[in-house]
Structures are given as structure tokens and as C-alpha cells.
Amino acid sequence: MAKLVTRREARNRRLKFQIFAGMFDFLGTLAGVLVILACIVLLNSLITWIIADGKSTFATLFEMISDAIITPQ
């Protein structure tokens, strides 16, 4: 036999589910923001590394070119 539920019990149960849904929405949003911040930090690190590596690579390349063009006496 099915259990009978009063309107008050149904309202209280619905309110609990709404509270839990709100908490999970908040936690999901917070986790999303943390993932976005982590991605920004990683991209910043990658760009910094690319710039530093590019400078050292091109410095070596320019040094090789200038050594080939300018002959020492």
C-alpha cells in the first residue's frame, strides 16, 4: 500500500531538495571558477616559457649568423 504524504511533508521534502540542488550549483560554480583560474595560470606559465625559450633560441641563431657573416681577422 502506498504511503500517504501530507502537503506539509511534501513541501518540506521539496524544500530540502531545493536546498541540496542550490548547494550543488554553488559547489559546481566554485569548482568551475577554480578550473578556469588553474587554466589561466598554466597558460601564463606556458607563454612565459615560450618567450624565454624564443629569446634564447633566436639569440643563438643570430649569433651563428653574425659569426658566419663577419669573419674575424
PDB file of N, CA and C in Angstrom:
ATOM      1  N   MET A   1       0.841  -1.175   0.000  1.00  0.00           N
ATOM      2  CA  MET A   1       0.000   0.000   0.000  1.00  0.00           C
ATOM      3  C   MET A   1       0.891   1.246   0.000  1.00  0.00           C
ATOM      4  N   ALA A   2       0.514   2.232  -0.777  1.00  0.00           N
ATOM      5  CA  ALA A   2       1.301   3.454  -0.910  1.00  0.00           C
ATOM      6  C   ALA A   2       1.207   4.291   0.358  1.00  0.00           C
ATOM      7  N   LYS A   3       2.319   4.934   0.674  1.00  0.00           N
ATOM      8  CA  LYS A   3       2.354   5.790   1.858  1.00  0.00           C
ATOM      9  C   LYS A   3       1.732   7.128   1.510  1.00  0.00           C
ATOM     10  N   LEU A   4       0.860   7.601   2.346  1.00  0.00           N
ATOM     11  CA  LEU A   4       0.226   8.899   2.143  1.00  0.00           C
ATOM     12  C   LEU A   4       1.129   9.997   2.701  1.00  0.00           C
ATOM     13  N   VAL A   5       1.261  11.062   1.938  1.00  0.00           N
ATOM     14  CA  VAL A   5       2.122  12.173   2.331  1.00  0.00           C
ATOM     15  C   VAL A   5       1.262  13.428   2.401  1.00  0.00           C
ATOM     16  N   THR A   6       1.416  14.144   3.515  1.00  0.00           N
ATOM     17  CA  THR A   6       0.648  15.387   3.647  1.00  0.00           C
ATOM     18  C   THR A   6       1.308  16.479   2.826  1.00  0.00           C
ATOM     19  N   ARG A   7       0.586  17.547   2.620  1.00  0.00           N
ATOM     20  CA  ARG A   7       1.121  18.677   1.856  1.00  0.00           C
ATOM     21  C   ARG A   7       2.334  19.282   2.553  1.00  0.00           C
ATOM     22  N   ARG A   8       2.280  19.362   3.870  1.00  0.00           N
ATOM     23  CA  ARG A   8       3.397  19.927   4.634  1.00  0.00           C
ATOM     24  C   ARG A   8       4.654  19.066   4.466  1.00  0.00           C
ATOM     25  N   GLU A   9       4.481  17.741   4.563  1.00  0.00           N
ATOM     26  CA  GLU A   9       5.628  16.845   4.383  1.00  0.00           C
ATOM     27  C   GLU A   9       6.193  16.954   2.973  1.00  0.00           C
ATOM     28  N   ALA A  10       5.300  17.041   1.983  1.00  0.00           N
ATOM     29  CA  ALA A  10       5.757  17.176   0.592  1.00  0.00           C
ATOM     30  C   ALA A  10       6.489  18.500   0.395  1.00  0.00           C
ATOM     31  N   ARG A  11       5.986  19.575   0.985  1.00  0.00           N
ATOM     32  CA  ARG A  11       6.632  20.884   0.872  1.00  0.00           C
ATOM     33  C   ARG A  11       8.002  20.864   1.542  1.00  0.00           C
ATOM     34  N   ASN A  12       8.078  20.236   2.734  1.00  0.00           N
ATOM     35  CA  ASN A  12       9.375  20.158   3.431  1.00  0.00           C
ATOM     36  C   ASN A  12      10.377  19.331   2.637  1.00  0.00           C
ATOM     37  N   ARG A  13       9.901  18.236   2.044  1.00  0.00           N
ATOM     38  CA  ARG A  13      10.788  17.398   1.243  1.00  0.00           C
ATOM     39  C   ARG A  13      11.266  18.158   0.009  1.00  0.00           C
ATOM     40  N   ARG A  14      10.378  18.878  -0.656  1.00  0.00           N
ATOM     41  CA  ARG A  14      10.746  19.667  -1.824  1.00  0.00           C
ATOM     42  C   ARG A  14      11.743  20.746  -1.443  1.00  0.00           C
ATOM     43  N   LEU A  15      11.555  21.381  -0.276  1.00  0.00           N
ATOM     44  CA  LEU A  15      12.466  22.423   0.190  1.00  0.00           C
ATOM     45  C   LEU A  15      13.866  21.845   0.426  1.00  0.00           C
ATOM     46  N   LYS A  16      13.938  20.647   1.005  1.00  0.00           N
ATOM     47  CA  LYS A  16      15.248  20.011   1.217  1.00  0.00           C
ATOM     48  C   LYS A  16      15.952  19.748  -0.103  1.00  0.00           C
ATOM     49  N   PHE A  17      15.189  19.247  -1.084  1.00  0.00           N
ATOM     50  CA  PHE A  17      15.792  19.007  -2.399  1.00  0.00           C
ATOM     51  C   PHE A  17      16.247  20.306  -3.048  1.00  0.00           C
ATOM     52  N   GLN A  18      15.504  21.365  -2.895  1.00  0.00           N
ATOM     53  CA  GLN A  18      15.895  22.656  -3.459  1.00  0.00           C
ATOM     54  C   GLN A  18      17.160  23.183  -2.794  1.00  0.00           C
ATOM     55  N   ILE A  19      17.262  22.985  -1.488  1.00  0.00           N
ATOM     56  CA  ILE A  19      18.468  23.426  -0.767  1.00  0.00           C
ATOM     57  C   ILE A  19      19.683  22.646  -1.255  1.00  0.00           C
ATOM     58  N   PHE A  20      19.538  21.308  -1.376  1.00  0.00           N
ATOM     59  CA  PHE A  20      20.657  20.497  -1.871  1.00  0.00           C
ATOM     60  C   PHE A  20      21.014  20.861  -3.305  1.00  0.00           C
ATOM     61  N   ALA A  21      20.021  21.103  -4.139  1.00  0.00           N
ATOM     62  CA  ALA A  21      20.284  21.500  -5.524  1.00  0.00           C
ATOM     63  C   ALA A  21      21.035  22.826  -5.560  1.00  0.00           C
ATOM     64  N   GLY A  22      20.654  23.770  -4.711  1.00  0.00           N
ATOM     65  CA  GLY A  22      21.343  25.054  -4.635  1.00  0.00           C
ATOM     66  C   GLY A  22      22.778  24.898  -4.178  1.00  0.00           C
ATOM     67  N   MET A  23      23.004  24.004  -3.201  1.00  0.00           N
ATOM     68  CA  MET A  23      24.364  23.776  -2.719  1.00  0.00           C
ATOM     69  C   MET A  23      25.233  23.170  -3.820  1.00  0.00           C
ATOM     70  N   PHE A  24      24.683  22.205  -4.556  1.00  0.00           N
ATOM     71  CA  PHE A  24      25.455  21.587  -5.630  1.00  0.00           C
ATOM     72  C   PHE A  24      25.708  22.578  -6.757  1.00  0.00           C
ATOM     73  N   ASP A  25      24.765  23.458  -7.041  1.00  0.00           N
ATOM     74  CA  ASP A  25      25.000  24.502  -8.044  1.00  0.00           C
ATOM     75  C   ASP A  25      26.145  25.411  -7.616  1.00  0.00           C
ATOM     76  N   PHE A  26      26.140  25.796  -6.347  1.00  0.00           N
ATOM     77  CA  PHE A  26      27.202  26.662  -5.829  1.00  0.00           C
ATOM     78  C   PHE A  26      28.553  25.959  -5.893  1.00  0.00           C
ATOM     79  N   LEU A  27      28.601  24.691  -5.469  1.00  0.00           N
ATOM     80  CA  LEU A  27      29.872  23.951  -5.487  1.00  0.00           C
ATOM     81  C   LEU A  27      30.355  23.729  -6.922  1.00  0.00           C
ATOM     82  N   GLY A  28      29.431  23.482  -7.838  1.00  0.00           N
ATOM     83  CA  GLY A  28      29.810  23.324  -9.237  1.00  0.00           C
ATOM     84  C   GLY A  28      30.368  24.602  -9.822  1.00  0.00           C
ATOM     85  N   THR A  29      29.744  25.725  -9.487  1.00  0.00           N
ATOM     86  CA  THR A  29      30.236  27.017  -9.954  1.00  0.00           C
ATOM     87  C   THR A  29      31.614  27.311  -9.374  1.00  0.00           C
ATOM     88  N   LEU A  30      31.787  27.027  -8.104  1.00  0.00           N
ATOM     89  CA  LEU A  30      33.079  27.245  -7.449  1.00  0.00           C
ATOM     90  C   LEU A  30      34.162  26.367  -8.080  1.00  0.00           C
ATOM     91  N   ALA A  31      33.844  25.114  -8.356  1.00  0.00           N
ATOM     92  CA  ALA A  31      34.814  24.222  -9.000  1.00  0.00           C
ATOM     93  C   ALA A  31      35.148  24.724 -10.407  1.00  0.00           C
ATOM     94  N   GLY A  32      34.151  25.217 -11.129  1.00  0.00           N
ATOM     95  CA  GLY A  32      34.392  25.756 -12.465  1.00  0.00           C
ATOM     96  C   GLY A  32      35.321  26.956 -12.431  1.00  0.00           C
ATOM     97  N   VAL A  33      35.119  27.836 -11.467  1.00  0.00           N
ATOM     98  CA  VAL A  33      35.976  29.020 -11.333  1.00  0.00           C
ATOM     99  C   VAL A  33      37.407  28.598 -11.008  1.00  0.00           C
ATOM    100  N   LEU A  34      37.557  27.601 -10.138  1.00  0.00           N
ATOM    101  CA  LEU A  34      38.904  27.129  -9.795  1.00  0.00           C
ATOM    102  C   LEU A  34      39.597  26.506 -11.007  1.00  0.00           C
ATOM    103  N   VAL A  35      38.858  25.762 -11.817  1.00  0.00           N
ATOM    104  CA  VAL A  35      39.449  25.171 -13.026  1.00  0.00           C
ATOM    105  C   VAL A  35      39.870  26.268 -14.000  1.00  0.00           C
ATOM    106  N   ILE A  36      39.034  27.291 -14.156  1.00  0.00           N
ATOM    107  CA  ILE A  36      39.379  28.403 -15.048  1.00  0.00           C
ATOM    108  C   ILE A  36      40.630  29.126 -14.556  1.00  0.00           C
ATOM    109  N   LEU A  37      40.729  29.364 -13.257  1.00  0.00           N
ATOM    110  CA  LEU A  37      41.920  30.017 -12.708  1.00  0.00           C
ATOM    111  C   LEU A  37      43.166  29.159 -12.916  1.00  0.00           C
ATOM    112  N   ALA A  38      43.035  27.852 -12.731  1.00  0.00           N
ATOM    113  CA  ALA A  38      44.180  26.962 -12.953  1.00  0.00           C
ATOM    114  C   ALA A  38      44.610  27.003 -14.417  1.00  0.00           C
ATOM    115  N   CYS A  39      43.654  27.040 -15.336  1.00  0.00           N
ATOM    116  CA  CYS A  39      43.985  27.120 -16.763  1.00  0.00           C
ATOM    117  C   CYS A  39      44.688  28.438 -17.089  1.00  0.00           C
ATOM    118  N   ILE A  40      44.248  29.528 -16.483  1.00  0.00           N
ATOM    119  CA  ILE A  40      44.893  30.824 -16.716  1.00  0.00           C
ATOM    120  C   ILE A  40      46.337  30.806 -16.224  1.00  0.00           C
ATOM    121  N   VAL A  41      46.560  30.220 -15.050  1.00  0.00           N
ATOM    122  CA  VAL A  41      47.919  30.130 -14.510  1.00  0.00           C
ATOM    123  C   VAL A  41      48.798  29.274 -15.417  1.00  0.00           C
ATOM    124  N   LEU A  42      48.264  28.154 -15.894  1.00  0.00           N
ATOM    125  CA  LEU A  42      49.042  27.288 -16.778  1.00  0.00           C
ATOM    126  C   LEU A  42      49.347  27.969 -18.112  1.00  0.00           C
ATOM    127  N   LEU A  43      48.386  28.690 -18.671  1.00  0.00           N
ATOM    128  CA  LEU A  43      48.633  29.416 -19.919  1.00  0.00           C
ATOM    129  C   LEU A  43      49.675  30.506 -19.735  1.00  0.00           C
ATOM    130  N   ASN A  44      49.609  31.205 -18.606  1.00  0.00           N
ATOM    131  CA  ASN A  44      50.603  32.245 -18.314  1.00  0.00           C
ATOM    132  C   ASN A  44      51.999  31.625 -18.221  1.00  0.00           C
ATOM    133  N   SER A  45      52.100  30.492 -17.564  1.00  0.00           N
ATOM    134  CA  SER A  45      53.387  29.810 -17.451  1.00  0.00           C
ATOM    135  C   SER A  45      53.887  29.365 -18.819  1.00  0.00           C
ATOM    136  N   LEU A  46      52.994  28.853 -19.653  1.00  0.00           N
ATOM    137  CA  LEU A  46      53.379  28.422 -20.996  1.00  0.00           C
ATOM    138  C   LEU A  46      53.867  29.592 -21.836  1.00  0.00           C
ATOM    139  N   ILE A  47      53.162  30.697 -21.799  1.00  0.00           N
ATOM    140  CA  ILE A  47      53.552  31.872 -22.585  1.00  0.00           C
ATOM    141  C   ILE A  47      54.899  32.412 -22.110  1.00  0.00           C
ATOM    142  N   THR A  48      55.094  32.460 -20.795  1.00  0.00           N
ATOM    143  CA  THR A  48      56.375  32.923 -20.257  1.00  0.00           C
ATOM    144  C   THR A  48      57.514  32.014 -20.721  1.00  0.00           C
ATOM    145  N   TRP A  49      57.276  30.710 -20.694  1.00  0.00           N
ATOM    146  CA  TRP A  49      58.304  29.766 -21.127  1.00  0.00           C
ATOM    147  C   TRP A  49      58.589  29.925 -22.613  1.00  0.00           C
ATOM    148  N   ILE A  50      57.554  30.097 -23.429  1.00  0.00           N
ATOM    149  CA  ILE A  50      57.754  30.255 -24.871  1.00  0.00           C
ATOM    150  C   ILE A  50      58.568  31.509 -25.168  1.00  0.00           C
ATOM    151  N   ILE A  51      58.278  32.599 -24.488  1.00  0.00           N
ATOM    152  CA  ILE A  51      59.022  33.852 -24.705  1.00  0.00           C
ATOM    153  C   ILE A  51      60.488  33.681 -24.320  1.00  0.00           C
ATOM    154  N   ALA A  52      60.739  33.068 -23.152  1.00  0.00           N
ATOM    155  CA  ALA A  52      62.127  32.874 -22.712  1.00  0.00           C
ATOM    156  C   ALA A  52      62.862  31.932 -23.649  1.00  0.00           C
ATOM    157  N   ASP A  53      62.201  30.864 -24.080  1.00  0.00           N
ATOM    158  CA  ASP A  53      62.837  29.916 -24.990  1.00  0.00           C
ATOM    159  C   ASP A  53      63.079  30.555 -26.351  1.00  0.00           C
ATOM    160  N   GLY A  54      62.150  31.357 -26.808  1.00  0.00           N
ATOM    161  CA  GLY A  54      62.321  32.043 -28.088  1.00  0.00           C
ATOM    162  C   GLY A  54      63.495  32.997 -28.066  1.00  0.00           C
ATOM    163  N   LYS A  55      63.638  33.721 -26.966  1.00  0.00           N
ATOM    164  CA  LYS A  55      64.769  34.654 -26.856  1.00  0.00           C
ATOM    165  C   LYS A  55      66.102  33.912 -26.912  1.00  0.00           C
ATOM    166  N   SER A  56      66.217  32.812 -26.179  1.00  0.00           N
ATOM    167  CA  SER A  56      67.490  32.081 -26.178  1.00  0.00           C
ATOM    168  C   SER A  56      67.728  31.397 -27.524  1.00  0.00           C
ATOM    169  N   THR A  57      66.679  30.896 -28.152  1.00  0.00           N
ATOM    170  CA  THR A  57      66.833  30.245 -29.459  1.00  0.00           C
ATOM    171  C   THR A  57      67.264  31.249 -30.513  1.00  0.00           C
ATOM    172  N   PHE A  58      66.589  32.389 -30.564  1.00  0.00           N
ATOM    173  CA  PHE A  58      66.938  33.381 -31.572  1.00  0.00           C
ATOM    174  C   PHE A  58      68.281  34.035 -31.281  1.00  0.00           C
ATOM    175  N   ALA A  59      68.671  34.140 -30.015  1.00  0.00           N
ATOM    176  CA  ALA A  59      69.988  34.691 -29.695  1.00  0.00           C
ATOM    177  C   ALA A  59      71.074  33.777 -30.255  1.00  0.00           C
ATOM    178  N   THR A  60      70.894  32.485 -30.079  1.00  0.00           N
ATOM    179  CA  THR A  60      71.867  31.534 -30.612  1.00  0.00           C
ATOM    180  C   THR A  60      71.871  31.575 -32.136  1.00  0.00           C
ATOM    181  N   LEU A  61      70.683  31.660 -32.734  1.00  0.00           N
ATOM    182  CA  LEU A  61      70.583  31.718 -34.189  1.00  0.00           C
ATOM    183  C   LEU A  61      71.242  32.977 -34.737  1.00  0.00           C
ATOM    184  N   PHE A  62      70.978  34.125 -34.125  1.00  0.00           N
ATOM    185  CA  PHE A  62      71.591  35.378 -34.577  1.00  0.00           C
ATOM    186  C   PHE A  62      73.107  35.361 -34.375  1.00  0.00           C
ATOM    187  N   GLU A  63      73.550  34.718 -33.312  1.00  0.00           N
ATOM    188  CA  GLU A  63      74.996  34.610 -33.074  1.00  0.00           C
ATOM    189  C   GLU A  63      75.648  33.768 -34.161  1.00  0.00           C
ATOM    190  N   MET A  64      75.020  32.680 -34.539  1.00  0.00           N
ATOM    191  CA  MET A  64      75.558  31.836 -35.606  1.00  0.00           C
ATOM    192  C   MET A  64      75.589  32.587 -36.936  1.00  0.00           C
ATOM    193  N   ILE A  65      74.548  33.347 -37.233  1.00  0.00           N
ATOM    194  CA  ILE A  65      74.501  34.109 -38.480  1.00  0.00           C
ATOM    195  C   ILE A  65      75.566  35.197 -38.487  1.00  0.00           C
ATOM    196  N   SER A  66      75.702  35.916 -37.378  1.00  0.00           N
ATOM    197  CA  SER A  66      76.702  37.003 -37.337  1.00  0.00           C
ATOM    198  C   SER A  66      78.123  36.429 -37.389  1.00  0.00           C
ATOM    199  N   ASP A  67      78.349  35.257 -36.808  1.00  0.00           N
ATOM    200  CA  ASP A  67      79.664  34.623 -36.907  1.00  0.00           C
ATOM    201  C   ASP A  67      79.964  34.181 -38.325  1.00  0.00           C
ATOM    202  N   ALA A  68      78.929  33.757 -39.062  1.00  0.00           N
ATOM    203  CA  ALA A  68      79.137  33.325 -40.434  1.00  0.00           C
ATOM    204  C   ALA A  68      79.382  34.503 -41.367  1.00  0.00           C
ATOM    205  N   ILE A  69      78.736  35.643 -41.090  1.00  0.00           N
ATOM    206  CA  ILE A  69      78.879  36.812 -41.954  1.00  0.00           C
ATOM    207  C   ILE A  69      80.161  37.580 -41.661  1.00  0.00           C
ATOM    208  N   ILE A  70      80.429  37.804 -40.401  1.00  0.00           N
ATOM    209  CA  ILE A  70      81.598  38.585 -40.001  1.00  0.00           C
ATOM    210  C   ILE A  70      82.759  37.622 -39.785  1.00  0.00           C
ATOM    211  N   THR A  71      83.773  37.775 -40.556  1.00  0.00           N
ATOM    212  CA  THR A  71      84.940  36.911 -40.426  1.00  0.00           C
ATOM    213  C   THR A  71      85.970  37.587 -39.532  1.00  0.00           C
ATOM    214  N   PRO A  72      86.438  36.898 -38.530  1.00  0.00           N
ATOM    215  CA  PRO A  72      87.431  37.510 -37.649  1.00  0.00           C
ATOM    216  C   PRO A  72      88.796  37.608 -38.357  1.00  0.00           C
ATOM    217  N   GLN A  73      89.598  38.580 -37.980  1.00  0.00           N
ATOM    218  CA  GLN A  73      90.882  38.815 -38.636  1.00  0.00           C
ATOM    219  C   GLN A  73      92.019  38.207 -37.883  1.00  0.00           C
TER     220      GLN A  73
END
